[in-house]
mmCIF file of C-alpha atoms in Angstrom:
data_model
loop_
_atom_site.group_PDB
_atom_site.id
_atom_site.type_symbol
_atom_site.label_atom_id
_atom_site.label_comp_id
_atom_site.label_asym_id
_atom_site.label_seq_id
_atom_site.Cartn_x
_atom_site.Cartn_y
_atom_site.Cartn_z
ATOM 1 C CA UNK A 1 -4.201 24.447 -15.708
ATOM 2 C CA UNK A 2 -3.194 21.191 -14.058
ATOM 3 C CA UNK A 3 -3.565 20.585 -10.326
ATOM 4 C CA UNK A 4 -1.762 18.205 -7.837
ATOM 5 C CA UNK A 5 -4.611 17.704 -5.485
ATOM 6 C CA UNK A 6 -5.680 21.286 -4.893
ATOM 7 C CA UNK A 7 -2.279 22.795 -5.785
ATOM 8 C CA UNK A 8 -1.991 24.607 -9.093
ATOM 9 C CA UNK A 9 0.500 23.687 -11.734
ATOM 10 C CA UNK A 10 0.360 26.421 -14.320
ATOM 11 C CA UNK A 11 0.777 24.952 -17.711
ATOM 12 C CA UNK A 12 1.737 28.300 -19.352
ATOM 13 C CA UNK A 13 4.779 28.534 -17.111
ATOM 14 C CA UNK A 14 5.770 24.752 -17.073
ATOM 15 C CA UNK A 15 9.212 24.324 -18.534
ATOM 16 C CA UNK A 16 9.242 20.656 -18.564
ATOM 17 C CA UNK A 17 7.340 17.304 -18.129
ATOM 18 C CA UNK A 18 8.725 13.913 -18.484
ATOM 19 C CA UNK A 19 7.912 10.418 -17.494
ATOM 20 C CA UNK A 20 9.542 7.017 -17.617
ATOM 21 C CA UNK A 21 8.381 3.479 -17.182
ATOM 22 C CA UNK A 22 10.875 0.624 -16.393
ATOM 23 C CA UNK A 23 10.329 -3.089 -16.705
ATOM 24 C CA UNK A 24 12.250 -5.876 -14.776
ATOM 25 C CA UNK A 25 12.939 -8.514 -17.493
ATOM 26 C CA UNK A 26 13.965 -12.200 -17.264
ATOM 27 C CA UNK A 27 15.716 -13.918 -20.144
ATOM 28 C CA UNK A 28 15.132 -17.598 -20.721
ATOM 29 C CA UNK A 29 17.294 -19.808 -23.156
ATOM 30 C CA UNK A 30 15.216 -21.831 -25.606
ATOM 31 C CA UNK A 31 16.085 -25.278 -27.155
ATOM 32 C CA UNK A 32 16.661 -23.852 -30.553
ATOM 33 C CA UNK A 33 19.358 -21.516 -29.151
ATOM 34 C CA UNK A 34 17.048 -18.416 -29.122
ATOM 35 C CA UNK A 35 16.003 -16.277 -26.110
ATOM 36 C CA UNK A 36 12.828 -15.637 -24.401
ATOM 37 C CA UNK A 37 12.202 -12.370 -22.547
ATOM 38 C CA UNK A 38 9.501 -12.219 -19.909
ATOM 39 C CA UNK A 39 8.371 -9.264 -17.925
ATOM 40 C CA UNK A 40 8.375 -10.166 -14.235
ATOM 41 C CA UNK A 41 7.823 -6.784 -12.580
ATOM 42 C CA UNK A 42 7.047 -3.133 -13.460
ATOM 43 C CA UNK A 43 8.960 -0.341 -11.810
ATOM 44 C CA UNK A 44 7.321 2.778 -10.696
ATOM 45 C CA UNK A 45 6.518 5.246 -13.383
ATOM 46 C CA UNK A 46 8.041 8.512 -12.411
ATOM 47 C CA UNK A 47 6.794 11.907 -13.618
ATOM 48 C CA UNK A 48 9.068 15.028 -13.324
ATOM 49 C CA UNK A 49 7.259 18.371 -13.369
ATOM 50 C CA UNK A 50 9.391 21.444 -13.951
ATOM 51 C CA UNK A 51 8.057 24.999 -14.101
ATOM 52 C CA UNK A 52 7.693 28.422 -12.555
ATOM 53 C CA UNK A 53 5.391 30.612 -10.580
ATOM 54 C CA UNK A 54 5.267 34.007 -12.283
ATOM 55 C CA UNK A 55 2.476 35.714 -10.483
ATOM 56 C CA UNK A 56 4.307 38.362 -8.510
ATOM 57 C CA UNK A 57 5.999 38.428 -5.144
ATOM 58 C CA UNK A 58 3.093 37.635 -2.794
ATOM 59 C CA UNK A 59 1.283 34.842 -4.836
ATOM 60 C CA UNK A 60 4.395 33.203 -6.102
ATOM 61 C CA UNK A 61 6.016 33.096 -2.805
ATOM 62 C CA UNK A 62 2.836 31.596 -1.145
ATOM 63 C CA UNK A 63 2.532 28.880 -3.728
ATOM 64 C CA UNK A 64 6.226 27.989 -3.636
ATOM 65 C CA UNK A 65 5.911 27.738 0.136
ATOM 66 C CA UNK A 66 2.783 25.500 -0.142
ATOM 67 C CA UNK A 67 4.336 23.158 -2.671
ATOM 68 C CA UNK A 68 7.516 22.828 -0.381
ATOM 69 C CA UNK A 69 5.282 21.818 2.489
ATOM 70 C CA UNK A 70 3.084 19.518 0.420
ATOM 71 C CA UNK A 71 6.208 17.679 -0.645
ATOM 72 C CA UNK A 72 7.232 17.305 2.924
ATOM 73 C CA UNK A 73 3.865 16.223 4.318
ATOM 74 C CA UNK A 74 3.889 12.573 3.031
ATOM 75 C CA UNK A 75 0.322 12.573 2.102
ATOM 76 C CA UNK A 76 -0.262 9.379 0.068
ATOM 77 C CA UNK A 77 -1.924 9.179 -3.372
ATOM 78 C CA UNK A 78 -2.384 12.764 -4.382
ATOM 79 C CA UNK A 79 -4.494 13.092 -7.624
ATOM 80 C CA UNK A 80 -2.931 14.731 -10.587
ATOM 81 C CA UNK A 81 -5.386 15.958 -13.154
ATOM 82 C CA UNK A 82 -6.399 18.742 -15.605
ATOM 83 C CA UNK A 83 -10.026 19.494 -14.646
ATOM 84 C CA UNK A 84 -11.312 20.977 -17.996
ATOM 85 C CA UNK A 85 -10.017 18.253 -20.321
ATOM 86 C CA UNK A 86 -8.097 15.043 -20.530
ATOM 87 C CA UNK A 87 -4.513 14.591 -19.449
ATOM 88 C CA UNK A 88 -2.578 11.656 -20.347
ATOM 89 C CA UNK A 89 -0.561 11.463 -17.072
ATOM 90 C CA UNK A 90 -3.572 11.931 -14.745
ATOM 91 C CA UNK A 91 -3.733 9.536 -11.781
ATOM 92 C CA UNK A 92 -2.525 9.103 -8.187
ATOM 93 C CA UNK A 93 1.009 10.041 -7.303
ATOM 94 C CA UNK A 94 3.298 10.332 -4.276
ATOM 95 C CA UNK A 95 5.811 13.322 -4.137
ATOM 96 C CA UNK A 96 9.289 11.841 -3.858
ATOM 97 C CA UNK A 97 11.109 15.125 -3.956
ATOM 98 C CA UNK A 98 10.718 18.756 -4.774
ATOM 99 C CA UNK A 99 13.293 21.446 -5.334
ATOM 100 C CA UNK A 100 11.669 24.996 -5.098
ATOM 101 C CA UNK A 101 13.900 28.092 -5.385
ATOM 102 C CA UNK A 102 13.672 31.724 -6.468
ATOM 103 C CA UNK A 103 14.605 32.370 -9.978
ATOM 104 C CA UNK A 104 16.844 35.290 -8.740
ATOM 105 C CA UNK A 105 18.564 34.937 -5.296
ATOM 106 C CA UNK A 106 17.666 38.557 -4.326
ATOM 107 C CA UNK A 107 14.036 38.651 -5.712
ATOM 108 C CA UNK A 108 10.713 36.732 -5.032
ATOM 109 C CA UNK A 109 8.656 37.672 -8.010
ATOM 110 C CA UNK A 110 9.343 34.333 -9.772
ATOM 111 C CA UNK A 111 9.998 30.922 -8.127
ATOM 112 C CA UNK A 112 11.026 27.652 -10.098
ATOM 113 C CA UNK A 113 10.263 24.178 -9.105
ATOM 114 C CA UNK A 114 11.369 20.763 -10.006
ATOM 115 C CA UNK A 115 9.149 18.049 -8.529
ATOM 116 C CA UNK A 116 9.605 14.277 -8.866
ATOM 117 C CA UNK A 117 6.375 12.196 -8.522
ATOM 118 C CA UNK A 118 5.886 8.354 -8.270
ATOM 119 C CA UNK A 119 2.990 6.993 -10.137
ATOM 120 C CA UNK A 120 0.608 4.843 -8.137
ATOM 121 C CA UNK A 121 -2.325 4.182 -10.520
ATOM 122 C CA UNK A 122 -5.458 5.766 -11.850
ATOM 123 C CA UNK A 123 -9.143 5.469 -11.175
ATOM 124 C CA UNK A 124 -9.141 2.662 -13.725
ATOM 125 C CA UNK A 125 -7.370 0.403 -11.298
ATOM 126 C CA UNK A 126 -7.742 1.984 -7.856
ATOM 127 C CA UNK A 127 -10.426 3.438 -5.711
ATOM 128 C CA UNK A 128 -10.302 5.804 -2.785
ATOM 129 C CA UNK A 129 -10.175 4.180 0.604
ATOM 130 C CA UNK A 130 -10.839 5.532 4.143
ATOM 131 C CA UNK A 131 -9.698 3.196 6.857
ATOM 132 C CA UNK A 132 -11.391 3.502 10.209
ATOM 133 C CA UNK A 133 -10.684 2.801 13.796
ATOM 134 C CA UNK A 134 -13.989 3.570 15.619
ATOM 135 C CA UNK A 135 -13.721 4.745 19.217
ATOM 136 C CA UNK A 136 -15.438 6.854 21.904
ATOM 137 C CA UNK A 137 -13.974 10.046 23.129
ATOM 138 C CA UNK A 138 -14.776 11.961 26.391
ATOM 139 C CA UNK A 139 -16.479 15.250 26.367
ATOM 140 C CA UNK A 140 -19.508 16.925 28.011
ATOM 141 C CA UNK A 141 -21.256 18.171 24.834
ATOM 142 C CA UNK A 142 -23.441 15.168 23.837
ATOM 143 C CA UNK A 143 -23.666 11.439 23.583
ATOM 144 C CA UNK A 144 -24.128 10.772 19.851
ATOM 145 C CA UNK A 145 -22.385 7.378 19.454
ATOM 146 C CA UNK A 146 -22.156 7.613 15.578
ATOM 147 C CA UNK A 147 -18.773 7.537 14.108
ATOM 148 C CA UNK A 148 -19.464 9.527 10.898
ATOM 149 C CA UNK A 149 -17.062 9.262 8.064
ATOM 150 C CA UNK A 150 -17.221 11.951 5.193
ATOM 151 C CA UNK A 151 -16.959 11.576 1.390
ATOM 152 C CA UNK A 152 -17.742 14.065 -1.367
ATOM 153 C CA UNK A 153 -21.377 13.555 -2.509
ATOM 154 C CA UNK A 154 -19.908 13.267 -5.990
ATOM 155 C CA UNK A 155 -18.487 9.738 -5.125
ATOM 156 C CA UNK A 156 -20.031 6.783 -6.537
ATOM 157 C CA UNK A 157 -19.998 3.066 -5.939
ATOM 158 C CA UNK A 158 -19.534 3.436 -2.098
ATOM 159 C CA UNK A 159 -18.978 0.241 -0.331
ATOM 160 C CA UNK A 160 -18.004 -0.889 3.208
ATOM 161 C CA UNK A 161 -15.098 -3.320 3.137
ATOM 162 C CA UNK A 162 -13.958 -5.679 5.753
ATOM 163 C CA UNK A 163 -10.106 -5.283 5.809
ATOM 164 C CA UNK A 164 -9.684 -8.945 7.248
ATOM 165 C CA UNK A 165 -11.833 -10.876 4.691
ATOM 166 C CA UNK A 166 -12.125 -8.449 1.670
ATOM 167 C CA UNK A 167 -15.910 -8.796 1.802
ATOM 168 C CA UNK A 168 -17.830 -5.673 0.619
ATOM 169 C CA UNK A 169 -21.358 -4.365 1.204
ATOM 170 C CA UNK A 170 -22.880 -1.353 -0.416
ATOM 171 C CA UNK A 171 -23.031 1.665 1.943
ATOM 172 C CA UNK A 172 -25.734 4.188 2.516
ATOM 173 C CA UNK A 173 -25.275 7.882 3.586
ATOM 174 C CA UNK A 174 -26.492 8.702 6.950
ATOM 175 C CA UNK A 175 -26.774 12.412 6.321
ATOM 176 C CA UNK A 176 -25.716 14.834 3.570
ATOM 177 C CA UNK A 177 -24.596 18.428 4.361
ATOM 178 C CA UNK A 178 -24.031 21.449 2.036
ATOM 179 C CA UNK A 179 -20.469 22.803 2.644
ATOM 180 C CA UNK A 180 -18.939 25.858 1.052
ATOM 181 C CA UNK A 181 -17.684 24.221 -2.297
ATOM 182 C CA UNK A 182 -19.720 20.947 -2.617
ATOM 183 C CA UNK A 183 -22.107 18.747 -0.786
ATOM 184 C CA UNK A 184 -20.576 15.979 1.564
ATOM 185 C CA UNK A 185 -22.039 12.694 2.532
ATOM 186 C CA UNK A 186 -21.448 11.067 5.985
ATOM 187 C CA UNK A 187 -21.510 7.319 6.619
ATOM 188 C CA UNK A 188 -21.652 5.758 10.029
ATOM 189 C CA UNK A 189 -18.683 3.457 10.704
ATOM 190 C CA UNK A 190 -20.584 2.169 13.895
ATOM 191 C CA UNK A 191 -23.308 0.840 11.589
ATOM 192 C CA UNK A 192 -21.248 -1.055 9.115
ATOM 193 C CA UNK A 193 -21.439 -4.728 9.198
ATOM 194 C CA UNK A 194 -17.698 -5.124 9.957
ATOM 195 C CA UNK A 195 -15.189 -3.967 12.731
ATOM 196 C CA UNK A 196 -13.039 -1.141 11.750
ATOM 197 C CA UNK A 197 -14.385 -1.025 8.371
ATOM 198 C CA UNK A 198 -12.978 0.513 5.249
ATOM 199 C CA UNK A 199 -15.096 2.840 3.167
ATOM 200 C CA UNK A 200 -14.332 2.572 -0.542
ATOM 201 C CA UNK A 201 -15.526 4.773 -3.293
ATOM 202 C CA UNK A 202 -14.793 6.052 -6.679
ATOM 203 C CA UNK A 203 -14.252 9.750 -6.485
ATOM 204 C CA UNK A 204 -13.416 12.118 -9.497
ATOM 205 C CA UNK A 205 -9.909 13.697 -9.261
ATOM 206 C CA UNK A 206 -11.226 17.288 -9.412
ATOM 207 C CA UNK A 207 -13.872 16.753 -6.616
ATOM 208 C CA UNK A 208 -11.633 15.249 -3.835
ATOM 209 C CA UNK A 209 -10.407 18.626 -2.424
ATOM 210 C CA UNK A 210 -13.845 20.280 -2.427
ATOM 211 C CA UNK A 211 -14.796 19.035 0.991
ATOM 212 C CA UNK A 212 -11.536 18.214 2.742
ATOM 213 C CA UNK A 213 -10.268 19.824 5.863
ATOM 214 C CA UNK A 214 -7.719 22.736 5.514
ATOM 215 C CA UNK A 215 -5.442 24.579 7.768
ATOM 216 C CA UNK A 216 -4.588 28.156 6.750
ATOM 217 C CA UNK A 217 -2.185 30.746 7.918
ATOM 218 C CA UNK A 218 -3.883 34.163 7.440
ATOM 219 C CA UNK A 219 -0.479 35.984 7.077
ATOM 220 C CA UNK A 220 -2.165 39.037 8.587
ATOM 221 C CA UNK A 221 -5.185 39.187 6.210
ATOM 222 C CA UNK A 222 -8.676 39.412 7.699
ATOM 223 C CA UNK A 223 -10.288 37.772 4.532
ATOM 224 C CA UNK A 224 -9.204 34.601 2.816
ATOM 225 C CA UNK A 225 -9.416 36.321 -0.627
ATOM 226 C CA UNK A 226 -8.516 39.841 -1.821
ATOM 227 C CA UNK A 227 -10.873 42.094 -3.614
ATOM 228 C CA UNK A 228 -9.962 40.295 -6.950
ATOM 229 C CA UNK A 229 -11.115 37.022 -5.406
ATOM 230 C CA UNK A 230 -7.393 35.791 -5.203
ATOM 231 C CA UNK A 231 -6.660 33.699 -2.222
ATOM 232 C CA UNK A 232 -4.302 35.441 0.363
ATOM 233 C CA UNK A 233 -4.338 32.892 3.174
ATOM 234 C CA UNK A 234 -1.465 30.393 2.890
ATOM 235 C CA UNK A 235 -2.368 26.770 3.092
ATOM 236 C CA UNK A 236 -0.314 24.856 5.757
ATOM 237 C CA UNK A 237 0.479 21.239 4.967
ATOM 238 C CA UNK A 238 2.771 20.237 7.963
ATOM 239 C CA UNK A 239 2.269 20.776 11.709
ATOM 240 C CA UNK A 240 5.737 22.421 11.785
ATOM 241 C CA UNK A 241 4.482 25.320 9.577
ATOM 242 C CA UNK A 242 5.782 28.575 10.979
ATOM 243 C CA UNK A 243 2.766 30.896 11.121
ATOM 244 C CA UNK A 244 3.213 34.623 10.225
ATOM 245 C CA UNK A 245 -0.348 35.169 10.803
ATOM 246 C CA UNK A 246 -3.168 33.188 12.657
ATOM 247 C CA UNK A 247 -4.052 29.506 12.277
ATOM 248 C CA UNK A 248 -7.553 28.983 10.651
ATOM 249 C CA UNK A 249 -9.141 25.375 10.568
ATOM 250 C CA UNK A 250 -11.793 24.925 8.018
ATOM 251 C CA UNK A 251 -13.961 22.124 6.534
ATOM 252 C CA UNK A 252 -16.250 24.107 4.512
ATOM 253 C CA UNK A 253 -19.005 23.881 7.223
ATOM 254 C CA UNK A 254 -17.286 25.329 10.222
ATOM 255 C CA UNK A 255 -14.277 27.704 10.463
ATOM 256 C CA UNK A 256 -12.281 28.287 13.564
ATOM 257 C CA UNK A 257 -9.857 31.210 13.810
ATOM 258 C CA UNK A 258 -7.339 30.406 16.606
ATOM 259 C CA UNK A 259 -6.051 33.815 17.579
ATOM 260 C CA UNK A 260 -4.262 33.859 21.082
ATOM 261 C CA UNK A 261 -4.437 37.606 21.127
ATOM 262 C CA UNK A 262 -8.041 38.216 20.361
ATOM 263 C CA UNK A 263 -9.367 34.953 21.253
ATOM 264 C CA UNK A 264 -11.171 31.937 19.595
ATOM 265 C CA UNK A 265 -13.499 32.952 16.795
ATOM 266 C CA UNK A 266 -15.988 30.675 15.035
ATOM 267 C CA UNK A 267 -18.105 30.775 11.838
ATOM 268 C CA UNK A 268 -20.636 28.369 10.306
ATOM 269 C CA UNK A 269 -21.246 28.234 6.494
ATOM 270 C CA UNK A 270 -24.850 29.304 5.705
ATOM 271 C CA UNK A 271 -25.413 26.983 2.718
ATOM 272 C CA UNK A 272 -29.157 27.295 2.692
ATOM 273 C CA UNK A 273 -29.425 31.067 2.963
ATOM 274 C CA UNK A 274 -26.846 33.646 1.966
ATOM 275 C CA UNK A 275 -24.192 31.357 0.928
ATOM 276 C CA UNK A 276 -21.576 32.877 3.099
ATOM 277 C CA UNK A 277 -19.803 32.453 6.320
ATOM 278 C CA UNK A 278 -21.834 33.625 9.375
ATOM 279 C CA UNK A 279 -19.960 34.414 12.546
ATOM 280 C CA UNK A 280 -20.947 32.472 15.626
ATOM 281 C CA UNK A 281 -21.691 34.337 18.803
ATOM 282 C CA UNK A 282 -19.673 32.759 21.668
ATOM 283 C CA UNK A 283 -20.758 33.586 25.164
ATOM 284 C CA UNK A 284 -18.667 35.823 27.423
ATOM 285 C CA UNK A 285 -16.224 33.718 29.567
ATOM 286 C CA UNK A 286 -13.124 34.108 31.903
ATOM 287 C CA UNK A 287 -11.610 31.502 29.740
ATOM 288 C CA UNK A 288 -9.707 32.399 26.671
ATOM 289 C CA UNK A 289 -7.517 30.686 24.260
ATOM 290 C CA UNK A 290 -3.918 30.794 25.345
ATOM 291 C CA UNK A 291 -1.816 28.361 23.202
ATOM 292 C CA UNK A 292 -2.245 26.392 19.873
ATOM 293 C CA UNK A 293 -0.425 23.375 18.845
ATOM 294 C CA UNK A 294 -1.389 21.736 15.409
ATOM 295 C CA UNK A 295 -0.851 18.125 15.863
ATOM 296 C CA UNK A 296 -1.619 16.523 12.752
ATOM 297 C CA UNK A 297 -2.962 17.700 9.061
ATOM 298 C CA UNK A 298 -4.698 15.089 6.903
ATOM 299 C CA UNK A 299 -7.117 15.389 4.197
ATOM 300 C CA UNK A 300 -9.985 13.791 6.169
ATOM 301 C CA UNK A 301 -9.285 15.244 9.658
ATOM 302 C CA UNK A 302 -7.023 17.873 11.407
ATOM 303 C CA UNK A 303 -6.128 17.702 15.089
ATOM 304 C CA UNK A 304 -4.924 20.603 17.280
ATOM 305 C CA UNK A 305 -4.087 20.626 20.968
ATOM 306 C CA UNK A 306 -5.529 23.845 22.350
ATOM 307 C CA UNK A 307 -4.865 25.327 25.815
ATOM 308 C CA UNK A 308 -7.227 27.647 27.458
ATOM 309 C CA UNK A 309 -6.538 30.034 30.356
ATOM 310 C CA UNK A 310 -8.698 31.379 33.015
ATOM 311 C CA UNK A 311 -8.002 35.094 33.048
ATOM 312 C CA UNK A 312 -8.966 35.351 36.762
ATOM 313 C CA UNK A 313 -7.076 32.484 38.278
ATOM 314 C CA UNK A 314 -4.445 31.885 35.481
ATOM 315 C CA UNK A 315 -5.346 28.198 35.497
ATOM 316 C CA UNK A 316 -4.945 26.372 32.202
ATOM 317 C CA UNK A 317 -6.933 23.509 30.655
ATOM 318 C CA UNK A 318 -5.995 21.568 27.334
ATOM 319 C CA UNK A 319 -8.463 20.106 24.871
ATOM 320 C CA UNK A 320 -7.947 18.327 21.688
ATOM 321 C CA UNK A 321 -9.786 19.730 18.665
ATOM 322 C CA UNK A 322 -10.683 17.280 15.978
ATOM 323 C CA UNK A 323 -12.119 18.793 12.836
ATOM 324 C CA UNK A 324 -13.250 16.134 10.494
ATOM 325 C CA UNK A 325 -14.574 16.162 6.893
ATOM 326 C CA UNK A 326 -18.278 16.847 6.939
ATOM 327 C CA UNK A 327 -18.752 17.546 10.526
ATOM 328 C CA UNK A 328 -20.871 20.686 11.439
ATOM 329 C CA UNK A 329 -18.700 21.323 14.502
ATOM 330 C CA UNK A 330 -15.429 20.155 15.715
ATOM 331 C CA UNK A 331 -15.157 17.336 18.338
ATOM 332 C CA UNK A 332 -13.384 18.308 21.581
ATOM 333 C CA UNK A 333 -11.906 15.656 23.678
ATOM 334 C CA UNK A 334 -10.643 15.746 27.202
ATOM 335 C CA UNK A 335 -7.051 15.045 27.678
ATOM 336 C CA UNK A 336 -6.168 15.915 31.213
ATOM 337 C CA UNK A 337 -8.607 13.307 33.035
ATOM 338 C CA UNK A 338 -10.269 16.206 34.809
ATOM 339 C CA UNK A 339 -13.787 17.563 33.893
ATOM 340 C CA UNK A 340 -14.071 20.586 31.721
ATOM 341 C CA UNK A 341 -14.514 23.690 33.746
ATOM 342 C CA UNK A 342 -17.968 25.088 33.585
ATOM 343 C CA UNK A 343 -17.164 28.341 32.071
ATOM 344 C CA UNK A 344 -15.032 26.824 29.378
ATOM 345 C CA UNK A 345 -17.795 24.384 28.619
ATOM 346 C CA UNK A 346 -20.207 27.137 28.128
ATOM 347 C CA UNK A 347 -17.786 29.028 25.867
ATOM 348 C CA UNK A 348 -17.288 26.159 23.448
ATOM 349 C CA UNK A 349 -20.983 24.910 23.480
ATOM 350 C CA UNK A 350 -21.952 26.766 20.160
ATOM 351 C CA UNK A 351 -19.231 25.089 18.317
ATOM 352 C CA UNK A 352 -19.063 21.497 19.899
ATOM 353 C CA UNK A 353 -20.131 18.388 18.167
ATOM 354 C CA UNK A 354 -22.402 16.155 20.104
ATOM 355 C CA UNK A 355 -20.632 12.960 18.893
ATOM 356 C CA UNK A 356 -18.663 10.829 21.211
ATOM 357 C CA UNK A 357 -17.972 8.391 18.480
ATOM 358 C CA UNK A 358 -14.742 9.215 16.632
ATOM 359 C CA UNK A 359 -14.078 7.242 13.281
ATOM 360 C CA UNK A 360 -10.256 7.635 13.279
ATOM 361 C CA UNK A 361 -10.338 7.953 9.427
ATOM 362 C CA UNK A 362 -7.275 7.952 7.489
ATOM 363 C CA UNK A 363 -7.181 8.216 3.723
ATOM 364 C CA UNK A 364 -5.382 6.232 0.944
ATOM 365 C CA UNK A 365 -6.240 4.184 -2.216
ATOM 366 C CA UNK A 366 -6.876 0.525 -2.798
ATOM 367 C CA UNK A 367 -6.403 -1.553 -5.922
ATOM 368 C CA UNK A 368 -9.673 -2.568 -7.466
ATOM 369 C CA UNK A 369 -8.219 -6.152 -7.775
ATOM 370 C CA UNK A 370 -8.438 -6.307 -3.905
ATOM 371 C CA UNK A 371 -12.364 -5.590 -4.051
#
């Protein structure tokens, strides 16, 4: 099985795979009448993946929708790899286009895809880069000024980099946390020796998605996986995703179910005990979740604008919810300029990060020649 980031590309149902590499050439006339040919630039190496999802109506339709959204998400430098053995075309790619349609117009058991990828590079000549823009946010749940940036604990050769001078300094993790699928290391951008530093590391392709932030659409299912362990929550990749169920935000440490009918629900991952999600008890309150607007979906962070309503006065109050890789709780930030109502402050207290430092992390890659 191959994967494009965390999205499966089943090889047994792959109908085609091709790549092409072009060179821009310059011809020079020689004194003896011959011609010298010099390569002056390489064009992007394009990889085309063609195949089918043949796993029944529910799973095939879900995966087809996910690939369609992933192609529209514009996420840079997605790893393509085969986790169990080598793969000649492994590396970082951007999705240029994808055509996903049902094999038969009136049936949804089989979907076919044709995806065009643009090659960026490999771990041999690129490293993962997290650019930061540390700032402080306003909320009443604490005053921790650290701006923690998360990386998989499997990352190696982690360095801070000055984006202005290209100077680098080895980075030391501030804290390590055990998430659902892997450990995550957190580095404090405020303690780095540079302003707005970049965090650079070598991350195995197959380990990248283990601790990243996800947005799910429950599609009406109470559990993420069915009795056979097959995922039944659809992964949302774009803010415009049209939810048929309830949005769920998760980073493997904390999980928020944003149900405007039954209210906000929260769970924490019990990594040191049962190895399961444990429901967080939220206090009784007149304030309830009223509206959800997913603003951005990235690999390192997700932002949602949540509006809460006082059920006695009908007053509403907005808060931005920032869920970041490696954080034990989301960061809530005031957007209205007025203080958080006391009842709402109490409601969210069990699932509120005390950090007022926000890293503003965005993820991409950097050529090793720039290090």
